[in-house]
mmCIF file of C-alpha atoms in Angstrom:
data_model
loop_
_atom_site.group_PDB
_atom_site.id
_atom_site.type_symbol
_atom_site.label_atom_id
_atom_site.label_comp_id
_atom_site.label_asym_id
_atom_site.label_seq_id
_atom_site.Cartn_x
_atom_site.Cartn_y
_atom_site.Cartn_z
ATOM 1 C CA MET A 1 110.725 119.323 87.216
ATOM 2 C CA LYS A 2 109.295 117.069 84.527
ATOM 3 C CA SER A 3 106.007 118.266 83.052
ATOM 4 C CA ILE A 4 102.840 116.152 83.100
ATOM 5 C CA LEU A 5 99.551 116.417 81.194
ATOM 6 C CA LEU A 6 96.591 114.270 82.273
ATOM 7 C CA ILE A 7 93.795 113.849 79.720
ATOM 8 C CA VAL A 8 90.215 113.217 80.860
ATOM 9 C CA PRO A 9 87.420 113.553 78.260
ATOM 10 C CA TYR A 10 83.967 114.002 79.762
ATOM 11 C CA PHE A 11 80.624 114.225 77.963
ATOM 12 C CA GLY A 12 77.077 114.685 79.179
ATOM 13 C CA LYS A 13 76.560 116.540 82.453
ATOM 14 C CA TRP A 14 79.155 117.450 85.060
ATOM 15 C CA PRO A 15 78.952 115.096 88.071
ATOM 16 C CA LEU A 16 77.782 116.458 91.420
ATOM 17 C CA TRP A 17 81.335 116.175 92.827
ATOM 18 C CA PHE A 18 82.844 118.229 89.977
ATOM 19 C CA ASP A 19 83.718 121.185 92.236
ATOM 20 C CA ALA A 20 85.622 118.865 94.565
ATOM 21 C CA PHE A 21 87.502 117.473 91.578
ATOM 22 C CA LEU A 22 88.459 121.014 90.524
ATOM 23 C CA LEU A 23 89.635 121.894 94.032
ATOM 24 C CA SER A 24 91.938 118.897 94.068
ATOM 25 C CA VAL A 25 93.242 119.790 90.599
ATOM 26 C CA ALA A 26 94.025 123.328 91.770
ATOM 27 C CA ALA A 27 95.999 121.900 94.703
ATOM 28 C CA ASN A 28 98.405 120.295 92.186
ATOM 29 C CA PRO A 29 99.573 123.415 90.296
ATOM 30 C CA THR A 30 102.641 121.748 88.737
ATOM 31 C CA ILE A 31 100.477 119.229 86.848
ATOM 32 C CA ASN A 32 98.148 120.113 83.973
ATOM 33 C CA TRP A 33 94.841 118.573 82.919
ATOM 34 C CA LEU A 34 93.101 118.575 79.537
ATOM 35 C CA CYS A 35 89.341 117.980 79.472
ATOM 36 C CA PRO A 36 87.645 117.643 76.064
ATOM 37 C CA THR A 37 83.931 118.105 76.788
ATOM 38 C CA ASP A 38 80.508 119.131 75.560
ATOM 39 C CA CYS A 39 79.533 120.353 79.042
ATOM 40 C CA GLU A 40 79.247 124.019 79.935
ATOM 41 C CA ILE A 41 82.690 125.403 80.710
ATOM 42 C CA PRO A 42 82.824 126.567 84.353
ATOM 43 C CA LYS A 43 83.213 130.309 84.812
ATOM 44 C CA SER A 44 85.617 129.767 87.693
ATOM 45 C CA GLN A 45 88.305 127.152 87.175
ATOM 46 C CA PRO A 46 91.904 126.279 88.121
ATOM 47 C CA ALA A 47 94.662 127.701 85.941
ATOM 48 C CA ASN A 48 96.103 124.224 85.365
ATOM 49 C CA ILE A 49 93.081 122.699 83.610
ATOM 50 C CA THR A 50 92.179 123.371 79.978
ATOM 51 C CA PHE A 51 88.691 122.657 78.673
ATOM 52 C CA LEU A 52 88.438 121.754 74.995
ATOM 53 C CA SER A 53 84.895 122.408 73.780
ATOM 54 C CA THR A 54 83.834 119.708 71.347
ATOM 55 C CA THR A 55 81.279 116.957 70.807
ATOM 56 C CA ILE A 56 81.558 113.218 70.415
ATOM 57 C CA SER A 57 80.492 113.448 66.783
ATOM 58 C CA GLN A 58 83.079 116.147 66.078
ATOM 59 C CA LEU A 59 85.826 114.050 67.623
ATOM 60 C CA ASN A 60 84.769 110.814 65.975
ATOM 61 C CA GLN A 61 86.095 111.433 62.466
ATOM 62 C CA HIS A 62 89.351 112.837 63.800
ATOM 63 C CA ILE A 63 89.819 109.776 65.995
ATOM 64 C CA ASN A 64 89.077 107.452 63.079
ATOM 65 C CA ASN A 65 91.770 109.142 61.012
ATOM 66 C CA VAL A 66 94.325 109.002 63.808
ATOM 67 C CA VAL A 67 93.872 105.388 64.914
ATOM 68 C CA GLU A 68 93.138 104.152 61.381
ATOM 69 C CA ALA A 69 89.947 102.391 62.425
ATOM 70 C CA GLU A 70 86.211 103.032 62.283
ATOM 71 C CA VAL A 71 85.423 103.667 65.937
ATOM 72 C CA PRO A 72 81.730 103.651 66.991
ATOM 73 C CA LEU A 73 82.426 106.339 69.567
ATOM 74 C CA ASN A 74 80.442 106.617 72.792
ATOM 75 C CA PRO A 75 81.406 107.828 76.298
ATOM 76 C CA ARG A 76 82.362 104.334 77.483
ATOM 77 C CA LYS A 77 84.437 103.648 74.363
ATOM 78 C CA PHE A 78 86.823 106.447 75.332
ATOM 79 C CA CYS A 79 88.275 104.018 77.886
ATOM 80 C CA ASP A 80 89.503 101.749 75.090
ATOM 81 C CA LEU A 81 91.032 104.767 73.374
ATOM 82 C CA LYS A 82 93.045 105.947 76.384
ATOM 83 C CA PRO A 83 96.363 104.453 75.188
ATOM 84 C CA ALA A 84 95.928 106.450 71.950
ATOM 85 C CA TYR A 85 95.327 109.842 73.605
ATOM 86 C CA ALA A 86 98.798 111.196 72.800
ATOM 87 C CA GLU A 87 98.149 110.800 69.082
ATOM 88 C CA ILE A 88 94.493 111.830 69.252
ATOM 89 C CA PHE A 89 95.410 115.017 71.134
ATOM 90 C CA ALA A 90 98.823 115.414 69.530
ATOM 91 C CA LYS A 91 98.743 119.227 69.484
ATOM 92 C CA GLN A 92 97.949 119.402 73.180
ATOM 93 C CA VAL A 93 100.727 117.037 74.361
ATOM 94 C CA VAL A 94 103.504 118.909 72.556
ATOM 95 C CA GLY A 95 106.192 120.038 74.975
ATOM 96 C CA TYR A 96 105.240 117.770 77.870
ATOM 97 C CA ASP A 97 107.655 115.197 79.287
ATOM 98 C CA PHE A 98 104.801 112.850 80.211
ATOM 99 C CA TRP A 99 101.180 112.488 79.208
ATOM 100 C CA GLY A 100 98.607 110.278 80.813
ATOM 101 C CA PHE A 101 94.968 109.428 81.295
ATOM 102 C CA CYS A 102 92.726 109.471 84.333
ATOM 103 C CA ASP A 103 89.061 109.416 85.369
ATOM 104 C CA MET A 104 86.632 112.014 86.706
ATOM 105 C CA ASP A 105 85.379 109.990 89.706
ATOM 106 C CA ILE A 106 88.490 111.021 91.590
ATOM 107 C CA VAL A 107 89.590 113.495 94.232
ATOM 108 C CA TRP A 108 93.318 114.114 93.971
ATOM 109 C CA GLY A 109 95.779 114.180 96.815
ATOM 110 C CA ASP A 110 99.395 115.334 96.569
ATOM 111 C CA VAL A 111 100.365 113.735 93.251
ATOM 112 C CA ARG A 112 103.998 114.873 93.238
ATOM 113 C CA LYS A 113 104.569 113.303 96.656
ATOM 114 C CA PHE A 114 103.964 109.894 95.076
ATOM 115 C CA ILE A 115 105.162 110.504 91.508
ATOM 116 C CA THR A 116 108.651 111.722 92.349
ATOM 117 C CA GLU A 117 111.299 113.087 90.005
ATOM 118 C CA ASP A 118 113.307 109.889 90.495
ATOM 119 C CA ILE A 119 110.370 107.758 89.377
ATOM 120 C CA LEU A 120 109.823 109.979 86.343
ATOM 121 C CA SER A 121 113.525 109.941 85.446
ATOM 122 C CA GLU A 122 113.919 106.184 85.708
ATOM 123 C CA HIS A 123 110.666 104.919 84.132
ATOM 124 C CA ASP A 124 108.738 105.287 80.881
ATOM 125 C CA ILE A 125 105.329 103.988 81.983
ATOM 126 C CA ILE A 126 103.965 104.699 85.465
ATOM 127 C CA SER A 127 100.827 103.101 86.919
ATOM 128 C CA SER A 128 98.974 103.626 90.193
ATOM 129 C CA ARG A 129 98.075 99.937 90.362
ATOM 130 C CA LYS A 130 100.346 97.060 91.279
ATOM 131 C CA GLU A 131 101.577 95.082 88.271
ATOM 132 C CA ASN A 132 98.756 96.385 86.091
ATOM 133 C CA ILE A 133 98.045 99.383 83.918
ATOM 134 C CA SER A 134 95.535 101.644 85.659
ATOM 135 C CA GLY A 135 92.683 103.168 83.690
ATOM 136 C CA HIS A 136 92.167 105.808 86.369
ATOM 137 C CA PHE A 137 95.797 107.012 86.412
ATOM 138 C CA ASN A 138 98.631 106.104 84.098
ATOM 139 C CA LEU A 139 101.554 108.072 82.688
ATOM 140 C CA PHE A 140 103.622 107.552 79.545
ATOM 141 C CA ARG A 141 106.830 109.239 78.521
ATOM 142 C CA ASN A 142 106.045 111.548 75.612
ATOM 143 C CA THR A 143 107.969 109.796 72.846
ATOM 144 C CA PRO A 144 106.881 108.560 69.394
ATOM 145 C CA GLN A 145 107.538 104.989 70.506
ATOM 146 C CA LEU A 146 105.212 105.169 73.507
ATOM 147 C CA ASN A 147 102.640 107.436 71.879
ATOM 148 C CA SER A 148 102.055 104.796 69.204
ATOM 149 C CA LEU A 149 102.402 101.777 71.504
ATOM 150 C CA TYR A 150 98.681 101.002 71.220
ATOM 151 C CA LYS A 151 99.210 100.127 67.548
ATOM 152 C CA ARG A 152 101.325 97.163 68.627
ATOM 153 C CA LEU A 153 98.402 95.596 70.498
ATOM 154 C CA PRO A 154 97.145 92.477 68.684
ATOM 155 C CA ASN A 155 94.076 93.273 66.551
ATOM 156 C CA TYR A 156 93.776 96.783 67.973
ATOM 157 C CA ARG A 157 91.703 97.938 64.969
ATOM 158 C CA VAL A 158 89.187 95.163 65.635
ATOM 159 C CA LEU A 159 89.014 96.144 69.314
ATOM 160 C CA TYR A 160 88.469 99.783 68.392
ATOM 161 C CA GLY A 161 85.914 98.936 65.718
ATOM 162 C CA VAL A 162 83.221 97.517 68.011
ATOM 163 C CA PRO A 163 80.938 99.620 70.270
ATOM 164 C CA GLU A 164 81.466 97.415 73.333
ATOM 165 C CA PHE A 165 84.138 98.328 75.875
ATOM 166 C CA LYS A 166 87.002 95.828 75.486
ATOM 167 C CA TRP A 167 89.258 96.809 78.430
ATOM 168 C CA THR A 168 92.033 97.831 76.065
ATOM 169 C CA ASP A 169 93.317 100.423 78.543
ATOM 170 C CA GLU A 170 93.850 98.017 81.438
ATOM 171 C CA VAL A 171 93.565 94.282 80.755
ATOM 172 C CA ILE A 172 94.770 94.069 77.160
ATOM 173 C CA LEU A 173 97.591 96.597 77.529
ATOM 174 C CA SER A 174 98.717 94.998 80.818
ATOM 175 C CA ASN A 175 98.820 91.530 79.260
ATOM 176 C CA PHE A 176 100.761 92.868 76.286
ATOM 177 C CA ILE A 177 103.359 94.460 78.567
ATOM 178 C CA LYS A 178 103.687 91.330 80.717
ATOM 179 C CA THR A 179 103.771 88.626 78.061
ATOM 180 C CA ASP A 180 104.556 89.923 74.576
ATOM 181 C CA PRO A 181 108.201 89.472 73.473
ATOM 182 C CA ALA A 182 107.783 92.456 71.145
ATOM 183 C CA PHE A 183 107.268 94.724 74.147
ATOM 184 C CA LYS A 184 110.212 93.315 76.077
ATOM 185 C CA ALA A 185 112.440 93.991 73.078
ATOM 186 C CA LEU A 186 111.619 97.710 73.273
ATOM 187 C CA GLY A 187 113.444 98.144 76.583
ATOM 188 C CA ILE A 188 110.647 100.228 78.118
ATOM 189 C CA LYS A 189 110.837 100.586 81.893
ATOM 190 C CA VAL A 190 107.537 100.222 83.758
ATOM 191 C CA TYR A 191 106.784 101.399 87.298
ATOM 192 C CA TRP A 192 103.917 99.489 88.899
ATOM 193 C CA SER A 193 105.450 98.240 92.113
ATOM 194 C CA LYS A 194 103.074 100.036 94.514
ATOM 195 C CA ILE A 195 99.383 100.773 94.944
ATOM 196 C CA LEU A 196 99.145 104.569 94.953
ATOM 197 C CA CYS A 197 95.387 104.995 95.406
ATOM 198 C CA ASN A 198 92.698 103.398 97.573
ATOM 199 C CA GLN A 199 92.450 99.635 97.064
ATOM 200 C CA GLU A 200 90.473 98.078 99.862
ATOM 201 C CA ASN A 201 90.658 94.497 98.673
ATOM 202 C CA GLY A 202 94.052 94.764 96.980
ATOM 203 C CA ARG A 203 92.602 94.404 93.486
ATOM 204 C CA ASP A 204 90.438 97.421 92.656
ATOM 205 C CA SER A 205 89.023 100.648 94.077
ATOM 206 C CA HIS A 206 85.620 99.340 95.146
ATOM 207 C CA GLN A 207 84.904 99.896 98.827
ATOM 208 C CA GLU A 208 82.276 99.449 101.500
ATOM 209 C CA TYR A 209 79.631 102.137 102.116
ATOM 210 C CA TYR A 210 81.614 104.125 104.666
ATOM 211 C CA LEU A 211 80.889 107.450 106.327
ATOM 212 C CA ASP A 212 83.748 109.890 106.962
ATOM 213 C CA LYS A 213 86.457 107.454 105.893
ATOM 214 C CA TRP A 214 88.224 110.003 103.689
ATOM 215 C CA LEU A 215 89.305 113.567 104.348
ATOM 216 C CA TRP A 216 90.727 115.930 101.736
ATOM 217 C CA LYS A 217 92.800 118.428 103.678
ATOM 218 C CA ASP A 218 95.243 121.039 102.365
ATOM 219 C CA GLY A 219 95.743 119.109 99.141
ATOM 220 C CA LYS A 220 96.259 115.715 100.786
ATOM 221 C CA MET A 221 93.949 112.707 100.605
ATOM 222 C CA LEU A 222 93.828 111.131 104.051
ATOM 223 C CA GLN A 223 92.267 107.860 105.155
ATOM 224 C CA LEU A 224 90.656 108.149 108.587
ATOM 225 C CA LYS A 225 89.929 105.727 111.395
ATOM 226 C CA ASN A 226 87.898 106.979 114.333
ATOM 227 C CA GLY A 227 88.401 110.481 112.987
ATOM 228 C CA GLU A 228 92.209 110.298 112.880
ATOM 229 C CA PRO A 229 94.485 109.961 109.811
ATOM 230 C CA ILE A 230 96.014 106.515 109.391
ATOM 231 C CA ASP A 231 97.176 106.683 105.763
ATOM 232 C CA GLU A 232 97.663 109.012 102.808
ATOM 233 C CA VAL A 233 97.028 108.095 99.168
ATOM 234 C CA MET A 234 97.745 109.862 95.898
ATOM 235 C CA TYR A 235 94.044 110.005 95.089
ATOM 236 C CA LEU A 236 90.674 108.570 96.023
ATOM 237 C CA HIS A 237 88.943 106.669 93.239
ATOM 238 C CA PHE A 238 85.338 106.266 94.383
ATOM 239 C CA ILE A 239 84.244 104.101 91.459
ATOM 240 C CA ASN A 240 81.289 102.392 93.179
ATOM 241 C CA TRP A 241 80.364 105.399 95.343
ATOM 242 C CA LYS A 242 79.494 107.530 92.330
ATOM 243 C CA ARG A 243 76.257 105.523 92.142
ATOM 244 C CA THR A 244 75.399 106.156 95.800
ATOM 245 C CA MET A 245 76.436 109.811 96.134
ATOM 246 C CA LYS A 246 73.370 112.010 96.489
ATOM 247 C CA TYR A 247 74.848 115.394 97.343
ATOM 248 C CA SER A 248 77.945 117.575 97.604
ATOM 249 C CA VAL A 249 78.110 120.848 99.515
ATOM 250 C CA VAL A 250 81.654 121.496 98.276
ATOM 251 C CA LYS A 251 81.945 124.581 96.061
ATOM 252 C CA TYR A 252 85.080 125.496 94.138
ATOM 253 C CA GLU A 253 84.458 129.219 94.628
ATOM 254 C CA ASP A 254 84.493 128.781 98.424
ATOM 255 C CA SER A 255 88.102 127.500 98.377
ATOM 256 C CA PRO A 256 87.692 125.245 101.429
ATOM 257 C CA ASN A 257 90.848 123.743 102.881
ATOM 258 C CA GLN A 258 89.157 120.465 103.776
ATOM 259 C CA PHE A 259 86.067 118.299 103.261
ATOM 260 C CA TYR A 260 84.934 114.750 104.014
ATOM 261 C CA ILE A 261 84.046 112.132 101.424
ATOM 262 C CA SER A 262 81.437 109.517 102.316
ATOM 263 C CA PHE A 263 79.615 106.949 100.212
ATOM 264 C CA ASN A 264 76.530 109.177 100.087
ATOM 265 C CA GLY A 265 78.119 112.597 99.576
ATOM 266 C CA MET A 266 80.805 115.201 100.185
ATOM 267 C CA HIS A 267 80.488 117.438 103.222
ATOM 268 C CA TYR A 268 82.316 119.808 105.548
ATOM 269 C CA LYS A 269 81.172 118.420 108.907
ATOM 270 C CA PRO A 270 81.717 114.854 110.143
ATOM 271 C CA HIS A 271 78.771 112.629 110.947
ATOM 272 C CA MET A 272 77.719 112.082 114.540
ATOM 273 C CA ALA A 273 78.954 108.937 116.289
ATOM 274 C CA PHE A 274 75.541 107.239 116.355
ATOM 275 C CA GLU A 275 75.166 107.768 112.576
ATOM 276 C CA ILE A 276 78.475 106.049 111.920
ATOM 277 C CA ILE A 277 77.606 103.138 114.235
ATOM 278 C CA LEU A 278 74.176 102.745 112.613
ATOM 279 C CA ASN A 279 75.768 102.760 109.169
ATOM 280 C CA ARG A 280 78.176 99.997 110.191
ATOM 281 C CA TYR A 281 75.242 97.792 111.205
ATOM 282 C CA LYS A 282 73.474 98.543 107.918
ATOM 283 C CA ASN A 283 76.553 97.409 106.022
ATOM 284 C CA LEU A 284 76.376 94.045 107.782
ATOM 285 C CA TYR A 285 73.148 93.146 105.973
ATOM 286 C CA ASN A 286 72.922 95.606 103.087
ATOM 287 C CA GLY A 287 76.441 96.872 102.454
ATOM 288 C CA TYR A 288 78.304 96.927 99.172
ATOM 289 C CA TYR A 289 79.911 93.497 99.534
ATOM 290 C CA VAL A 290 76.651 91.922 100.689
ATOM 291 C CA ARG A 291 74.920 93.295 97.597
ATOM 292 C CA GLU A 292 77.778 92.150 95.367
ATOM 293 C CA SER A 293 77.594 88.648 96.802
ATOM 294 C CA GLN A 294 73.847 88.546 96.166
ATOM 295 C CA ARG A 295 74.270 89.886 92.640
ATOM 296 C CA LYS A 296 76.929 87.319 91.779
ATOM 297 C CA GLY A 297 74.773 84.570 93.264
ATOM 298 C CA LYS A 298 71.831 85.558 91.063
ATOM 299 C CA THR A 299 74.117 85.655 88.024
ATOM 300 C CA ARG A 300 75.377 82.128 88.729
ATOM 301 C CA ILE A 301 71.809 80.854 89.098
ATOM 302 C CA LYS A 302 70.760 82.453 85.805
ATOM 303 C CA LYS A 303 73.752 80.912 84.017
ATOM 304 C CA PHE A 304 72.964 77.509 85.517
ATOM 305 C CA PHE A 305 69.353 77.526 84.296
ATOM 306 C CA LYS A 306 70.402 78.911 80.924
ATOM 307 C CA LYS A 307 72.770 75.975 80.398
ATOM 308 C CA ASN A 308 70.194 73.464 81.556
#
């Protein structure tokens, strides 16, 4: 079985769903995680996650030396640095067949069910998105060629040298792989033929404000409809729900075998039928996509008046 290390730096304060994240990590014992952090290390943790105690300032000079650029490091800027993680954390990736990056706003399902040995044997880069590099899950074969691939990106030092997030991990790297003759000449095999996580609109992981749509059960991430499983995904990426989640009753020490994930929290018991129906009506006039449409409309109006 090919070994995998997923790297997920996290600085500040652990999110309220952190215990659920740890539970889903523990349910994937053949995959390892590395988490550089300045947060308090949990007293109880899965055996397959390693916490590296550090600070952003401590890492900054090391990163500058590795990537040969002056990086104005901040939590968001780590996303641009993701393709360089194998060189930044070179000691930690030694011995692994694959290394990769991921996010913390995730609950993992059965990763090995989707990332099979055949896929690992036949490909060098593996993404959970279709025809795009995924910032929330991407694997690279642990070779000098792939570990230094980020240095082939046009003007990568300039991109790393500004404090703003430049989408190096997804947009720029994807475009390089798709269009640059220099990449094609390397003969690197990329797997991005399927969507492996939740993608409601086929493009990203944003989703409506649902109740009880997702159930983590015995290490599997299940999509529900009327309380029954209709699909299984490798992981749930609740990127826009992290702003609306207010609570989580899930505790790692309790070792539950299942819990529900809703837009407003993580819980053991499903909502009552009338609550779900009421929430559906709310989404009709104040749901995520309604709010997004209003936000985009306001942005267009502001741009119009700014030009005129």
